[in-house]
PDB file of C-alpha atoms in Angstrom:
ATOM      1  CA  UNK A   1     -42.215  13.998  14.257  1.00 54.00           C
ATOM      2  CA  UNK A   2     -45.114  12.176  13.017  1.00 60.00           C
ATOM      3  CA  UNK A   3     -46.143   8.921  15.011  1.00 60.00           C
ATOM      4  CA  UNK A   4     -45.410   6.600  11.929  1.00 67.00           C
ATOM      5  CA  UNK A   5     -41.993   7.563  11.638  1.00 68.00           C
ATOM      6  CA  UNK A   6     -41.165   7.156  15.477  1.00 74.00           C
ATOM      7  CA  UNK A   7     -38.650   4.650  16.583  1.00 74.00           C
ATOM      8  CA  UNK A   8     -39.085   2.947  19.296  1.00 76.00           C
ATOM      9  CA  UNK A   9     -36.347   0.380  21.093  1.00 81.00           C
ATOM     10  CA  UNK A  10     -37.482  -2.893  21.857  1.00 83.00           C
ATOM     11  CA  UNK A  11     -35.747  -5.818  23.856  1.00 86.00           C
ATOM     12  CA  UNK A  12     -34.221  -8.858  21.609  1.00 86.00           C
ATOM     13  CA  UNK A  13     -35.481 -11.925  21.536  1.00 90.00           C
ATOM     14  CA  UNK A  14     -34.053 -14.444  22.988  1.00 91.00           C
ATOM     15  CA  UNK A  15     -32.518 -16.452  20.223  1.00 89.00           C
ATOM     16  CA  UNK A  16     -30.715 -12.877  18.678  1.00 89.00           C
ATOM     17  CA  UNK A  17     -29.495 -11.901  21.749  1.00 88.00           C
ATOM     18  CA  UNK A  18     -27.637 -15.159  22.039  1.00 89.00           C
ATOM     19  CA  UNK A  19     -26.584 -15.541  18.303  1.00 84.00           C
ATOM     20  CA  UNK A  20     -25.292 -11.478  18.489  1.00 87.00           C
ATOM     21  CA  UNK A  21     -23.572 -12.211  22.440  1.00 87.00           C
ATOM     22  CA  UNK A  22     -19.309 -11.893  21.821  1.00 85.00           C
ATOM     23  CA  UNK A  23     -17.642 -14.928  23.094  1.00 80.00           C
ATOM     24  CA  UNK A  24     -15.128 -14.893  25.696  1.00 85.00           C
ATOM     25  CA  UNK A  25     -12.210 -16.985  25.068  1.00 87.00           C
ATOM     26  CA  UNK A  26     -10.558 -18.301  22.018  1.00 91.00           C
ATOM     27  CA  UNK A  27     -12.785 -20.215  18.734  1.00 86.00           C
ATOM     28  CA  UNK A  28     -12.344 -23.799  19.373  1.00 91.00           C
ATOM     29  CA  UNK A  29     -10.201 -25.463  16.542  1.00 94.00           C
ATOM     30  CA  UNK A  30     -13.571 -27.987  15.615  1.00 95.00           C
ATOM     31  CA  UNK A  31     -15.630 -24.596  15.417  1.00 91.00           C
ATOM     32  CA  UNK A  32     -13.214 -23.013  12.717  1.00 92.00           C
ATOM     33  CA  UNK A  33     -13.026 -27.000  11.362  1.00 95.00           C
ATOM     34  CA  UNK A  34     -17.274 -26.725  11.066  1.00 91.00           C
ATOM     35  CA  UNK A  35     -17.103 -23.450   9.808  1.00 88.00           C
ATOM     36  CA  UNK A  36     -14.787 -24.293   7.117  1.00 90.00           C
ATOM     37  CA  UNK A  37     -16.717 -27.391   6.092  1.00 89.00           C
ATOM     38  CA  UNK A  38     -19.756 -25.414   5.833  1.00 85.00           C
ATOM     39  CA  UNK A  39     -18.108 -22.718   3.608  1.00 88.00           C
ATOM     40  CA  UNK A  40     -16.841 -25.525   1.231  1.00 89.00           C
ATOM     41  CA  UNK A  41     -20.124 -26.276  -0.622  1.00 87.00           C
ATOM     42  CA  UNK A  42     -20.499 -22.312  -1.165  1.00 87.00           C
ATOM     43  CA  UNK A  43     -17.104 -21.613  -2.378  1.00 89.00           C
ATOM     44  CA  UNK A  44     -17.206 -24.549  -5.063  1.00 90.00           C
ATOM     45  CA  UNK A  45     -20.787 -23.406  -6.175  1.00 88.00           C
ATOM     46  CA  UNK A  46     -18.914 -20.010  -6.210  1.00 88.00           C
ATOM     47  CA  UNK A  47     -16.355 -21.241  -8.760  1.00 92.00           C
ATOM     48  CA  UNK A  48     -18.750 -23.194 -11.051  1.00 92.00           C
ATOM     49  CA  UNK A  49     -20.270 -19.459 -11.298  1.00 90.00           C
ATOM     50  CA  UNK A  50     -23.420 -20.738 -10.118  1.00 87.00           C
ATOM     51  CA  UNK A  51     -23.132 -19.270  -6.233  1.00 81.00           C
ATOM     52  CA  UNK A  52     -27.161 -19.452  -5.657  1.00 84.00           C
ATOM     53  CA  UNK A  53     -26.685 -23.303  -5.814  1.00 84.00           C
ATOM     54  CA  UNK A  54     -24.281 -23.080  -3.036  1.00 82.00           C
ATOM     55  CA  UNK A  55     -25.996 -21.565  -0.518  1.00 83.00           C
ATOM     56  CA  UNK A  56     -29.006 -23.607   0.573  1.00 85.00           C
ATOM     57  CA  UNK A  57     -25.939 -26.677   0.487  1.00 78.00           C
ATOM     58  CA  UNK A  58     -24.051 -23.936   2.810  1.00 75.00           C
ATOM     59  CA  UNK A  59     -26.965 -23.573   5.041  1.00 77.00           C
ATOM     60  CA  UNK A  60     -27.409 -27.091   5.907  1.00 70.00           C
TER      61      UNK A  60
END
């Protein structure tokens, strides 16, 4: 295999490895709450067909 097409396997960083880690334990009920809220923007930019406009509201 040519060098260009080799993979090779690097470590995460940090801040992936920490978004990607599985929790242990149930979601808190205020994490589903903030999650919810910050779907809420998207989904009404969704129905006024315009669902670009939602997501920068979405991202905070």
């Amino acid at each position: 295999m040519p060098p260009a097409f080799r993979l090779v396997a690097r470590p995460l960083p940090l801040w992936l490895g920490h978004v990607l880690r599985t929790q242990r334990g149930p979601v808190h009920g205020g994490a589903v709450v903030r999650g919810a809220l910050a779907m809420l923007p998207l989904l009404l930019a969704a129905v006024a067909d315009r669902p670009t406009a939602g997501v920068p509201a979405a991202l905070g």
